[in-house]
XYZ file of C-alpha atoms in Angstrom:
62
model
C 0.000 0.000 0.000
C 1.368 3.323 -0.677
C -0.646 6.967 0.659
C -3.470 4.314 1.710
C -4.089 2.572 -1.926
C -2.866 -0.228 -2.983
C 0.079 -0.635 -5.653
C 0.083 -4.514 -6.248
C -1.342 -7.856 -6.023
C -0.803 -11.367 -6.782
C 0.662 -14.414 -5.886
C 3.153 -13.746 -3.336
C 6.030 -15.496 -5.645
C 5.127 -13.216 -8.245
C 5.215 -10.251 -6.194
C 8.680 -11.032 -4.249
C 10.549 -12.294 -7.300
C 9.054 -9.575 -10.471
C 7.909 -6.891 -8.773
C 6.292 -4.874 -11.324
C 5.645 -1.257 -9.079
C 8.421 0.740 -8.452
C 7.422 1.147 -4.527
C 7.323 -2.416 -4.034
C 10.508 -3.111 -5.533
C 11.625 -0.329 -3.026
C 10.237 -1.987 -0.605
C 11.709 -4.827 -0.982
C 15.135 -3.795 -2.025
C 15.001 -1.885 1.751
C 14.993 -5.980 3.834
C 18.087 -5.877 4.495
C 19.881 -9.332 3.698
C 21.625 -11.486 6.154
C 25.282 -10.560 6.238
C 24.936 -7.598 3.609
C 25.776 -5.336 6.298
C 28.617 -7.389 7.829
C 31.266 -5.038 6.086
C 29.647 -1.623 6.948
C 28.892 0.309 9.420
C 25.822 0.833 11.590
C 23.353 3.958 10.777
C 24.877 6.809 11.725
C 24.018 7.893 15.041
C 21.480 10.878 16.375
C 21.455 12.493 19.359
C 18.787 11.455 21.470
C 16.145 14.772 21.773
C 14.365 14.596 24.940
C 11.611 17.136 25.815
C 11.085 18.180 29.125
C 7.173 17.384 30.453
C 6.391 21.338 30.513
C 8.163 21.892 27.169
C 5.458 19.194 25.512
C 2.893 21.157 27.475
C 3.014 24.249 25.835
C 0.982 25.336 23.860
C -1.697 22.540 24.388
C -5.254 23.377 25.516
C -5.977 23.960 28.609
């Protein structure tokens, strides 16, 4: 499904080995494989944002 509709159907042999959609072949081309990441490096790292309870507060209804 892509923005709610949906982009393909079929067998599921079909769909996993000849994609026809572009978004499902992203889709599936984003599973990562087992040991395809063994040579690289993890996602780079964020720094955790943390919002203090009266921060989140603001502006909400009262």
């Amino acid at each position: 499904m892509l923005k709610g509709g949906i982009v393909e159907t079929g067998p599921v042999h079909d769909i996993f080995n000849n994609p026809k959609h572009r978004y499902t072949r992203a889709l599936i081309s984003a599973v990562p494989r087992l040991g395809s990441m063994a040579d690289k490096q993890g996602p780079e790292k964020f720094p955790l944002l943390v919002y203090e309870e009266e921060q989140a507060l603001t502006g909400a209804a009262q």
